[in-house]
Amino acid sequence: MSELPFSFHVTHTDGRARRGTMTTAHGAVETPAFMPVGTQGAVKAITHRDLEGLGAEIILGNTYHLYLRPGDDRIARLGGLHRFIGWSRPILTDSGGYQVFSLAARRRIGEDGAEFRSHLDGSLHLLTPEKAADIQANLGSDIAMVLDECVAHPCEAGPAAAAMNRTLRWAARARERMVAIRANAVDSVAVSNSGQAQFGIVQGSVYPELREESARGSVALGFEAYAIGGLSVGEPPDVMYDIVSRTTPFLPASRPRYLMGTGTPQDLVESVARGIDLFDCVLPTRNARTGQLFTSEGRINIKNARYTEDQRPPDPACSCYTCRTFSRAYLRHLFLAGEIGAASLNTLHNLNFYLDTMRRIRDAIAFRRFESFRLAFHQRLSRQATDS
Ligand SMILES: [Zn+2]
């Protein structure tokens, strides 16, 4: 087997925060990095050209959605996900498990996997650890995630331990399947990206001892890197920060660490401070479509009547196209008039804010002033009133 093109190099550290470069089959990603969510092969409301202009180096695709429509086998026949969607930079795909737990109708979880009915047409499907690996191989993403069992919050220690142990058993099966896929030993799979890396996922709800056991078990299976899953599911931020803080020490320093599905700008800063390198979240894109803008002075809701004749840009400190060109008054008008451009302009700004926050985090780590950056970041946000 030839050597994988996947690698990670930490270039700077400041406390527990790290700056580095993650190299994939489709190029490099400066970390800590935020991945915009491109659910169905598109980041909602904006084009790939916009994303490239914003400096997005990696996006996330949702396996559940792409498997159901247009189908991973069809995407493989069309040359893989990168070619199909016209995005040449890195892509990470999730396992599909989270959407099965949150979207699918009538799901049933067993040792074999998760049986569910499509939310589109009611058809019956079985997502196993092997199937999740096969689908992502067909998609040809640069980073594939293992299938895990994510529990809701709150969850008693007993069920949390059971789900964590099942996740470990599923991870072993997923890794075995990946080894077979890399050896071209799975006939049903068309490999369009032979450099695909596979990440394990740490589970264990809010229980530090389960998180440690999960991390140790995952690392023993030898994945290219590791994610922390099952957080940002309703627990208080302080609990999430504490679990992150108590989990990262058990993940290898030489591999990127990915906190799945998180979070607010404050969450990004606090998690970087605890050793996280990768993030994804629908907040900047989803909230943009409901008129909520993340700014350096807190969140503003563009629907608010106070912006009716406000000629200021959404964020005076932002250099994005939206802020350089348009007033809050105009964006509010577009939103209330139901113009589709409102979603595009709001999304462009919110993603710029997230990506720019990551750039400033990386710079702060490189200059070993992350702690002062962190304090200033929180102070600036906490001084400002945030729209409801
Ligand atoms: Zn802006």
mmCIF file of C-alpha atoms in Angstrom, residues 8-377:
data_model
loop_
_atom_site.group_PDB
_atom_site.id
_atom_site.type_symbol
_atom_site.label_atom_id
_atom_site.label_comp_id
_atom_site.label_asym_id
_atom_site.label_seq_id
_atom_site.Cartn_x
_atom_site.Cartn_y
_atom_site.Cartn_z
ATOM 1 C CA PHE A 8 -0.332 17.035 10.071
ATOM 2 C CA HIS A 9 2.428 19.315 11.303
ATOM 3 C CA VAL A 10 2.163 21.549 14.349
ATOM 4 C CA THR A 11 4.134 24.707 13.582
ATOM 5 C CA HIS A 12 3.415 26.765 16.734
ATOM 6 C CA THR A 13 2.001 26.183 20.194
ATOM 7 C CA ASP A 14 0.823 28.664 22.796
ATOM 8 C CA GLY A 15 -0.397 27.055 26.004
ATOM 9 C CA ARG A 16 -2.546 24.171 24.796
ATOM 10 C CA ALA A 17 -3.505 26.008 21.572
ATOM 11 C CA ARG A 18 -1.800 24.756 18.407
ATOM 12 C CA ARG A 19 -1.271 26.184 14.966
ATOM 13 C CA GLY A 20 -0.453 23.775 12.179
ATOM 14 C CA THR A 21 -0.944 22.515 8.647
ATOM 15 C CA MET A 22 -3.097 19.519 7.752
ATOM 16 C CA THR A 23 -2.259 18.155 4.320
ATOM 17 C CA THR A 24 -4.831 16.098 2.405
ATOM 18 C CA ALA A 25 -5.103 14.552 -1.051
ATOM 19 C CA HIS A 26 -6.626 17.843 -2.288
ATOM 20 C CA GLY A 27 -4.233 20.231 -0.616
ATOM 21 C CA ALA A 28 -3.360 21.862 2.663
ATOM 22 C CA VAL A 29 -5.516 23.366 5.399
ATOM 23 C CA GLU A 30 -4.132 25.848 7.914
ATOM 24 C CA THR A 31 -5.323 24.945 11.421
ATOM 25 C CA PRO A 32 -7.152 25.736 13.637
ATOM 26 C CA ALA A 33 -9.723 25.694 10.831
ATOM 27 C CA PHE A 34 -13.467 26.084 10.472
ATOM 28 C CA MET A 35 -15.270 23.963 7.865
ATOM 29 C CA PRO A 36 -18.404 25.493 6.312
ATOM 30 C CA VAL A 37 -21.151 22.886 6.052
ATOM 31 C CA GLY A 38 -22.063 21.940 2.469
ATOM 32 C CA THR A 39 -24.899 19.624 3.335
ATOM 33 C CA GLN A 40 -26.038 18.458 -0.103
ATOM 34 C CA GLY A 41 -22.835 19.246 -2.013
ATOM 35 C CA ALA A 42 -23.414 22.989 -1.653
ATOM 36 C CA VAL A 43 -23.015 25.514 1.142
ATOM 37 C CA LYS A 44 -26.538 26.922 1.238
ATOM 38 C CA ALA A 45 -27.115 30.332 -0.401
ATOM 39 C CA ILE A 46 -23.590 30.881 -1.759
ATOM 40 C CA THR A 47 -21.406 29.592 -4.588
ATOM 41 C CA HIS A 48 -18.077 27.791 -4.400
ATOM 42 C CA ARG A 49 -16.585 30.929 -5.988
ATOM 43 C CA ASP A 50 -17.755 32.912 -2.958
ATOM 44 C CA LEU A 51 -16.274 30.293 -0.623
ATOM 45 C CA GLU A 52 -12.931 30.398 -2.406
ATOM 46 C CA GLY A 53 -12.995 34.187 -2.209
ATOM 47 C CA LEU A 54 -13.593 33.956 1.542
ATOM 48 C CA GLY A 55 -10.531 31.728 1.841
ATOM 49 C CA ALA A 56 -12.364 28.552 2.873
ATOM 50 C CA GLU A 57 -9.797 25.767 2.595
ATOM 51 C CA ILE A 58 -12.064 22.823 3.395
ATOM 52 C CA ILE A 59 -15.796 22.139 3.430
ATOM 53 C CA LEU A 60 -17.938 19.408 4.939
ATOM 54 C CA GLY A 61 -20.414 17.228 3.035
ATOM 55 C CA ASN A 62 -23.220 15.229 4.661
ATOM 56 C CA THR A 63 -23.126 11.539 3.780
ATOM 57 C CA TYR A 64 -26.757 10.920 4.791
ATOM 58 C CA HIS A 65 -28.070 13.467 2.299
ATOM 59 C CA LEU A 66 -25.703 12.580 -0.571
ATOM 60 C CA TYR A 67 -26.362 8.836 -0.115
ATOM 61 C CA LEU A 68 -30.130 9.344 -0.371
ATOM 62 C CA ARG A 69 -29.907 11.930 -3.162
ATOM 63 C CA PRO A 70 -28.367 11.758 -5.740
ATOM 64 C CA GLY A 71 -26.722 8.577 -4.417
ATOM 65 C CA ASP A 72 -23.065 7.809 -3.713
ATOM 66 C CA ASP A 73 -22.877 5.264 -6.564
ATOM 67 C CA ARG A 74 -24.058 7.914 -9.015
ATOM 68 C CA ILE A 75 -21.553 10.443 -7.636
ATOM 69 C CA ALA A 76 -18.808 7.814 -8.038
ATOM 70 C CA ARG A 77 -19.813 7.281 -11.694
ATOM 71 C CA LEU A 78 -19.636 11.053 -12.163
ATOM 72 C CA GLY A 79 -16.029 11.080 -10.978
ATOM 73 C CA GLY A 80 -16.410 11.531 -7.225
ATOM 74 C CA LEU A 81 -17.710 14.354 -5.054
ATOM 75 C CA HIS A 82 -14.999 16.933 -5.896
ATOM 76 C CA ARG A 83 -15.624 16.680 -9.637
ATOM 77 C CA PHE A 84 -19.403 16.373 -9.261
ATOM 78 C CA ILE A 85 -19.747 19.574 -7.226
ATOM 79 C CA GLY A 86 -16.860 21.472 -8.819
ATOM 80 C CA TRP A 87 -14.818 21.999 -5.656
ATOM 81 C CA SER A 88 -11.125 21.171 -5.905
ATOM 82 C CA ARG A 89 -10.097 21.860 -2.310
ATOM 83 C CA PRO A 90 -10.343 19.379 0.598
ATOM 84 C CA ILE A 91 -13.681 17.863 1.638
ATOM 85 C CA LEU A 92 -14.556 16.061 4.864
ATOM 86 C CA THR A 93 -17.640 13.856 4.937
ATOM 87 C CA ASP A 94 -19.442 12.764 8.074
ATOM 88 C CA SER A 95 -20.632 9.179 8.511
ATOM 89 C CA GLY A 96 -24.316 9.882 8.084
ATOM 90 C CA GLY A 97 -25.012 8.661 11.591
ATOM 91 C CA TYR A 98 -25.850 12.030 13.108
ATOM 92 C CA GLN A 99 -28.553 12.724 10.502
ATOM 93 C CA VAL A 100 -29.964 9.223 10.963
ATOM 94 C CA PHE A 101 -30.316 10.015 14.666
ATOM 95 C CA SER A 102 -31.714 13.511 14.104
ATOM 96 C CA LEU A 103 -33.620 13.425 10.780
ATOM 97 C CA ALA A 104 -34.663 9.955 9.740
ATOM 98 C CA ALA A 105 -38.063 8.561 10.536
ATOM 99 C CA ARG A 106 -38.545 5.353 12.517
ATOM 100 C CA ARG A 107 -34.890 4.537 13.144
ATOM 101 C CA ARG A 108 -33.795 1.411 15.001
ATOM 102 C CA ILE A 109 -30.283 1.060 16.358
ATOM 103 C CA GLY A 110 -28.860 -2.427 16.734
ATOM 104 C CA GLU A 111 -25.419 -3.989 16.941
ATOM 105 C CA ASP A 112 -25.286 -4.315 13.168
ATOM 106 C CA GLY A 113 -25.990 -0.632 12.552
ATOM 107 C CA ALA A 114 -28.805 1.879 12.224
ATOM 108 C CA GLU A 115 -31.924 0.948 10.281
ATOM 109 C CA PHE A 116 -33.963 3.934 9.191
ATOM 110 C CA ARG A 117 -36.501 5.241 6.745
ATOM 111 C CA SER A 118 -35.543 8.046 4.382
ATOM 112 C CA HIS A 119 -37.065 11.411 5.291
ATOM 113 C CA LEU A 120 -37.514 11.926 1.520
ATOM 114 C CA ASP A 121 -39.525 8.901 0.381
ATOM 115 C CA GLY A 122 -39.860 6.554 3.354
ATOM 116 C CA SER A 123 -37.580 3.899 1.816
ATOM 117 C CA LEU A 124 -35.872 1.520 4.250
ATOM 118 C CA HIS A 125 -32.071 1.611 4.673
ATOM 119 C CA LEU A 126 -29.461 0.004 6.904
ATOM 120 C CA LEU A 127 -26.406 2.116 7.722
ATOM 121 C CA THR A 128 -23.645 -0.092 9.111
ATOM 122 C CA PRO A 129 -20.049 0.879 9.939
ATOM 123 C CA GLU A 130 -19.006 -0.884 6.715
ATOM 124 C CA LYS A 131 -21.708 0.823 4.656
ATOM 125 C CA ALA A 132 -20.737 4.259 5.987
ATOM 126 C CA ALA A 133 -17.119 3.582 4.939
ATOM 127 C CA ASP A 134 -18.239 2.330 1.499
ATOM 128 C CA ILE A 135 -20.451 5.356 0.830
ATOM 129 C CA GLN A 136 -17.656 7.774 1.750
ATOM 130 C CA ALA A 137 -15.191 5.842 -0.442
ATOM 131 C CA ASN A 138 -17.630 6.259 -3.341
ATOM 132 C CA LEU A 139 -17.893 9.968 -2.573
ATOM 133 C CA GLY A 140 -14.093 10.220 -2.505
ATOM 134 C CA SER A 141 -13.865 12.801 0.263
ATOM 135 C CA ASP A 142 -10.408 13.566 1.675
ATOM 136 C CA ILE A 143 -11.462 12.733 5.226
ATOM 137 C CA ALA A 144 -14.031 10.078 6.090
ATOM 138 C CA MET A 145 -15.593 9.689 9.532
ATOM 139 C CA VAL A 146 -16.459 6.413 11.245
ATOM 140 C CA LEU A 147 -20.072 5.609 12.123
ATOM 141 C CA ASP A 148 -20.694 6.367 15.798
ATOM 142 C CA GLU A 149 -23.619 6.238 18.182
ATOM 143 C CA CYS A 150 -24.365 9.683 19.517
ATOM 144 C CA VAL A 151 -26.555 9.912 22.611
ATOM 145 C CA ALA A 152 -28.813 12.830 23.492
ATOM 146 C CA HIS A 153 -28.288 15.127 26.484
ATOM 147 C CA PRO A 154 -28.917 14.365 29.268
ATOM 148 C CA CYS A 155 -27.936 10.692 29.244
ATOM 149 C CA GLU A 156 -27.403 8.402 32.243
ATOM 150 C CA ALA A 157 -23.950 6.884 32.670
ATOM 151 C CA GLY A 158 -25.160 3.369 31.826
ATOM 152 C CA PRO A 159 -26.611 4.103 28.373
ATOM 153 C CA ALA A 160 -23.716 6.509 27.676
ATOM 154 C CA ALA A 161 -21.215 3.713 28.387
ATOM 155 C CA ALA A 162 -23.165 1.285 26.213
ATOM 156 C CA ALA A 163 -23.211 3.710 23.278
ATOM 157 C CA MET A 164 -19.509 4.495 23.767
ATOM 158 C CA ASN A 165 -18.591 0.803 23.756
ATOM 159 C CA ARG A 166 -20.742 0.150 20.703
ATOM 160 C CA THR A 167 -19.024 3.094 18.995
ATOM 161 C CA LEU A 168 -15.664 1.408 19.708
ATOM 162 C CA ARG A 169 -16.875 -1.904 18.247
ATOM 163 C CA TRP A 170 -18.228 -0.063 15.213
ATOM 164 C CA ALA A 171 -14.912 1.825 14.886
ATOM 165 C CA ALA A 172 -12.988 -1.467 14.720
ATOM 166 C CA ARG A 173 -15.319 -2.659 11.945
ATOM 167 C CA ALA A 174 -14.999 0.650 10.091
ATOM 168 C CA ARG A 175 -11.203 0.491 10.266
ATOM 169 C CA GLU A 176 -11.158 -3.090 9.013
ATOM 170 C CA ARG A 177 -13.395 -2.041 6.110
ATOM 171 C CA MET A 178 -11.115 0.901 5.316
ATOM 172 C CA VAL A 179 -8.105 -1.395 5.176
ATOM 173 C CA ALA A 180 -10.020 -3.619 2.729
ATOM 174 C CA ILE A 181 -11.113 -0.632 0.633
ATOM 175 C CA ARG A 182 -7.524 0.604 0.422
ATOM 176 C CA ALA A 183 -6.472 -2.869 -0.735
ATOM 177 C CA ASN A 184 -9.163 -2.708 -3.466
ATOM 178 C CA ALA A 185 -10.792 -5.720 -1.860
ATOM 179 C CA VAL A 186 -14.357 -4.323 -1.773
ATOM 180 C CA ASP A 187 -15.966 -4.884 -5.171
ATOM 181 C CA SER A 188 -19.010 -2.683 -4.580
ATOM 182 C CA VAL A 189 -16.894 0.415 -4.056
ATOM 183 C CA ALA A 190 -15.405 2.642 -6.741
ATOM 184 C CA VAL A 191 -12.499 4.433 -5.074
ATOM 185 C CA SER A 192 -12.167 7.912 -6.541
ATOM 186 C CA ASN A 193 -9.743 9.181 -3.900
ATOM 187 C CA SER A 194 -7.065 6.700 -2.910
ATOM 188 C CA GLY A 195 -5.693 9.251 -0.462
ATOM 189 C CA GLN A 196 -8.787 9.307 1.751
ATOM 190 C CA ALA A 197 -8.002 9.519 5.481
ATOM 191 C CA GLN A 198 -10.286 8.054 8.152
ATOM 192 C CA PHE A 199 -10.935 9.705 11.533
ATOM 193 C CA GLY A 200 -12.124 7.931 14.680
ATOM 194 C CA ILE A 201 -14.689 9.525 17.009
ATOM 195 C CA VAL A 202 -14.567 9.778 20.801
ATOM 196 C CA GLN A 203 -17.940 9.398 22.549
ATOM 197 C CA GLY A 204 -18.910 9.158 26.224
ATOM 198 C CA SER A 205 -21.410 11.984 26.817
ATOM 199 C CA VAL A 206 -20.449 14.211 29.787
ATOM 200 C CA TYR A 207 -18.504 11.505 31.672
ATOM 201 C CA PRO A 208 -14.738 12.137 31.715
ATOM 202 C CA GLU A 209 -13.880 8.511 32.518
ATOM 203 C CA LEU A 210 -15.940 7.303 29.516
ATOM 204 C CA ARG A 211 -14.283 9.921 27.310
ATOM 205 C CA GLU A 212 -10.844 8.709 28.394
ATOM 206 C CA GLU A 213 -11.747 5.071 27.755
ATOM 207 C CA SER A 214 -13.201 5.985 24.358
ATOM 208 C CA ALA A 215 -10.135 8.023 23.397
ATOM 209 C CA ARG A 216 -7.717 5.269 24.424
ATOM 210 C CA GLY A 217 -9.756 2.634 22.574
ATOM 211 C CA SER A 218 -10.011 4.751 19.414
ATOM 212 C CA VAL A 219 -6.305 5.590 19.382
ATOM 213 C CA ALA A 220 -5.486 1.876 19.749
ATOM 214 C CA LEU A 221 -7.286 1.252 16.433
ATOM 215 C CA GLY A 222 -4.833 3.551 14.647
ATOM 216 C CA PHE A 223 -6.881 6.132 12.741
ATOM 217 C CA GLU A 224 -5.261 8.997 10.835
ATOM 218 C CA ALA A 225 -6.814 11.416 13.372
ATOM 219 C CA TYR A 226 -9.541 11.740 15.984
ATOM 220 C CA ALA A 227 -12.729 13.694 16.564
ATOM 221 C CA ILE A 228 -14.740 14.461 19.666
ATOM 222 C CA GLY A 229 -18.412 13.759 18.990
ATOM 223 C CA GLY A 230 -21.567 13.931 21.045
ATOM 224 C CA LEU A 231 -21.038 17.470 22.355
ATOM 225 C CA SER A 232 -23.046 20.626 21.506
ATOM 226 C CA VAL A 233 -26.153 18.503 21.997
ATOM 227 C CA GLY A 234 -27.731 20.689 24.667
ATOM 228 C CA GLU A 235 -25.251 20.564 27.556
ATOM 229 C CA PRO A 236 -24.144 23.910 29.084
ATOM 230 C CA PRO A 237 -21.033 25.442 27.444
ATOM 231 C CA ASP A 238 -18.964 25.039 30.620
ATOM 232 C CA VAL A 239 -19.671 21.302 30.628
ATOM 233 C CA MET A 240 -18.636 21.049 26.983
ATOM 234 C CA TYR A 241 -15.406 22.986 27.615
ATOM 235 C CA ASP A 242 -14.632 20.748 30.585
ATOM 236 C CA ILE A 243 -15.154 17.549 28.578
ATOM 237 C CA VAL A 244 -13.016 18.874 25.725
ATOM 238 C CA SER A 245 -10.335 19.830 28.225
ATOM 239 C CA ARG A 246 -10.345 16.348 29.780
ATOM 240 C CA THR A 247 -10.391 14.515 26.416
ATOM 241 C CA THR A 248 -7.706 16.194 24.309
ATOM 242 C CA PRO A 249 -4.830 15.003 26.575
ATOM 243 C CA PHE A 250 -5.661 11.422 25.531
ATOM 244 C CA LEU A 251 -5.499 12.198 21.810
ATOM 245 C CA PRO A 252 -2.088 12.155 20.106
ATOM 246 C CA ALA A 253 -0.455 15.579 19.845
ATOM 247 C CA SER A 254 0.829 14.629 16.392
ATOM 248 C CA ARG A 255 -2.677 14.295 14.908
ATOM 249 C CA PRO A 256 -5.374 16.912 14.293
ATOM 250 C CA ARG A 257 -8.271 16.990 16.760
ATOM 251 C CA TYR A 258 -11.738 17.737 15.439
ATOM 252 C CA LEU A 259 -14.615 18.948 17.616
ATOM 253 C CA MET A 260 -17.744 17.967 15.696
ATOM 254 C CA GLY A 261 -20.738 20.262 15.241
ATOM 255 C CA THR A 262 -19.490 23.221 17.300
ATOM 256 C CA GLY A 263 -20.246 26.040 17.682
ATOM 257 C CA THR A 264 -20.544 29.712 18.587
ATOM 258 C CA PRO A 265 -17.567 32.057 18.034
ATOM 259 C CA GLN A 266 -16.893 31.829 21.787
ATOM 260 C CA ASP A 267 -16.918 28.021 21.562
ATOM 261 C CA LEU A 268 -14.262 28.120 18.830
ATOM 262 C CA VAL A 269 -11.919 30.292 20.887
ATOM 263 C CA GLU A 270 -12.441 28.273 24.091
ATOM 264 C CA SER A 271 -11.964 24.940 22.321
ATOM 265 C CA VAL A 272 -8.786 26.073 20.562
ATOM 266 C CA ALA A 273 -7.533 26.998 24.035
ATOM 267 C CA ARG A 274 -8.096 23.328 24.965
ATOM 268 C CA GLY A 275 -6.213 21.868 22.011
ATOM 269 C CA ILE A 276 -8.820 21.574 19.201
ATOM 270 C CA ASP A 277 -7.748 22.066 15.551
ATOM 271 C CA LEU A 278 -10.882 21.540 13.429
ATOM 272 C CA PHE A 279 -14.502 22.681 13.637
ATOM 273 C CA ASP A 280 -17.708 22.532 11.661
ATOM 274 C CA CYS A 281 -21.092 24.027 12.459
ATOM 275 C CA VAL A 282 -24.266 25.106 10.685
ATOM 276 C CA LEU A 283 -24.670 28.183 12.923
ATOM 277 C CA PRO A 284 -23.123 30.820 10.603
ATOM 278 C CA THR A 285 -24.981 29.579 7.515
ATOM 279 C CA ARG A 286 -28.289 28.554 9.111
ATOM 280 C CA ASN A 287 -28.575 31.715 11.228
ATOM 281 C CA ALA A 288 -27.725 33.887 8.212
ATOM 282 C CA ARG A 289 -30.856 32.591 6.519
ATOM 283 C CA THR A 290 -32.994 33.685 9.461
ATOM 284 C CA GLY A 291 -31.408 37.153 9.552
ATOM 285 C CA GLN A 292 -28.964 36.687 12.417
ATOM 286 C CA LEU A 293 -25.495 38.114 11.827
ATOM 287 C CA PHE A 294 -22.402 37.330 13.896
ATOM 288 C CA THR A 295 -20.283 40.447 14.339
ATOM 289 C CA SER A 296 -17.243 41.558 16.294
ATOM 290 C CA GLU A 297 -19.701 43.359 18.600
ATOM 291 C CA GLY A 298 -22.076 40.466 19.158
ATOM 292 C CA ARG A 299 -25.026 39.066 17.238
ATOM 293 C CA ILE A 300 -27.460 41.343 15.462
ATOM 294 C CA ASN A 301 -30.846 40.385 14.093
ATOM 295 C CA ILE A 302 -31.282 42.261 10.840
ATOM 296 C CA LYS A 303 -35.090 41.979 11.083
ATOM 297 C CA ASN A 304 -35.041 44.272 14.118
ATOM 298 C CA ALA A 305 -36.911 47.574 13.599
ATOM 299 C CA ARG A 306 -33.976 49.523 15.009
ATOM 300 C CA TYR A 307 -32.075 48.913 11.745
ATOM 301 C CA THR A 308 -34.781 50.398 9.491
ATOM 302 C CA GLU A 309 -32.699 53.504 8.711
ATOM 303 C CA ASP A 310 -29.321 52.343 10.021
ATOM 304 C CA GLN A 311 -26.741 53.230 7.384
ATOM 305 C CA ARG A 312 -23.852 51.428 9.068
ATOM 306 C CA PRO A 313 -22.515 48.161 7.661
ATOM 307 C CA PRO A 314 -23.487 45.009 9.606
ATOM 308 C CA ASP A 315 -20.015 44.882 11.178
ATOM 309 C CA PRO A 316 -17.844 48.023 10.866
ATOM 310 C CA ALA A 317 -14.773 45.867 11.598
ATOM 311 C CA CYS A 318 -15.508 43.401 8.768
ATOM 312 C CA SER A 319 -13.988 43.615 5.276
ATOM 313 C CA CYS A 320 -16.369 41.239 3.476
ATOM 314 C CA TYR A 321 -18.248 42.253 0.320
ATOM 315 C CA THR A 322 -21.514 42.588 2.242
ATOM 316 C CA CYS A 323 -20.038 44.924 4.855
ATOM 317 C CA ARG A 324 -18.011 46.922 2.310
ATOM 318 C CA THR A 325 -21.065 47.523 0.150
ATOM 319 C CA PHE A 326 -24.370 47.450 2.027
ATOM 320 C CA SER A 327 -26.102 49.051 4.992
ATOM 321 C CA ARG A 328 -28.080 47.359 7.735
ATOM 322 C CA ALA A 329 -31.112 49.250 6.396
ATOM 323 C CA TYR A 330 -30.732 47.676 2.935
ATOM 324 C CA LEU A 331 -30.093 44.166 4.286
ATOM 325 C CA ARG A 332 -33.161 44.489 6.516
ATOM 326 C CA HIS A 333 -35.228 45.586 3.520
ATOM 327 C CA LEU A 334 -33.984 42.641 1.416
ATOM 328 C CA PHE A 335 -34.804 40.216 4.201
ATOM 329 C CA LEU A 336 -38.310 41.564 4.830
ATOM 330 C CA ALA A 337 -39.005 41.659 1.073
ATOM 331 C CA GLY A 338 -38.110 37.979 0.853
ATOM 332 C CA GLU A 339 -35.321 38.584 -1.668
ATOM 333 C CA ILE A 340 -33.147 35.472 -2.014
ATOM 334 C CA GLY A 341 -30.083 37.728 -2.166
ATOM 335 C CA ALA A 342 -30.592 38.444 1.541
ATOM 336 C CA ALA A 343 -29.621 34.869 2.394
ATOM 337 C CA SER A 344 -26.535 35.087 0.153
ATOM 338 C CA LEU A 345 -25.286 38.400 1.539
ATOM 339 C CA ASN A 346 -25.922 37.370 5.156
ATOM 340 C CA THR A 347 -24.211 33.994 4.635
ATOM 341 C CA LEU A 348 -21.228 35.651 2.980
ATOM 342 C CA HIS A 349 -20.774 37.897 5.998
ATOM 343 C CA ASN A 350 -21.275 35.219 8.661
ATOM 344 C CA LEU A 351 -18.808 32.840 7.028
ATOM 345 C CA ASN A 352 -16.302 35.653 6.635
ATOM 346 C CA PHE A 353 -16.666 36.394 10.339
ATOM 347 C CA TYR A 354 -16.032 32.741 11.255
ATOM 348 C CA LEU A 355 -13.129 32.281 8.829
ATOM 349 C CA ASP A 356 -11.596 35.604 9.854
ATOM 350 C CA THR A 357 -11.903 34.637 13.526
ATOM 351 C CA MET A 358 -9.922 31.465 12.728
ATOM 352 C CA ARG A 359 -7.273 33.526 10.898
ATOM 353 C CA ARG A 360 -6.927 35.812 13.896
ATOM 354 C CA ILE A 361 -6.698 32.802 16.198
ATOM 355 C CA ARG A 362 -3.904 31.323 14.049
ATOM 356 C CA ASP A 363 -2.008 34.626 14.028
ATOM 357 C CA ALA A 364 -2.390 35.004 17.789
ATOM 358 C CA ILE A 365 -0.961 31.506 18.350
ATOM 359 C CA ALA A 366 1.942 32.191 15.983
ATOM 360 C CA PHE A 367 2.842 35.346 17.909
ATOM 361 C CA ARG A 368 2.276 33.625 21.246
ATOM 362 C CA ARG A 369 -0.397 36.086 22.301
ATOM 363 C CA PHE A 370 -3.388 33.750 22.168
ATOM 364 C CA GLU A 371 -4.295 34.339 25.814
ATOM 365 C CA SER A 372 -4.569 38.115 25.374
ATOM 366 C CA PHE A 373 -6.497 37.591 22.115
ATOM 367 C CA ARG A 374 -8.897 35.303 23.960
ATOM 368 C CA LEU A 375 -9.525 37.800 26.755
ATOM 369 C CA ALA A 376 -10.039 40.692 24.334
ATOM 370 C CA PHE A 377 -12.371 38.588 22.193
#
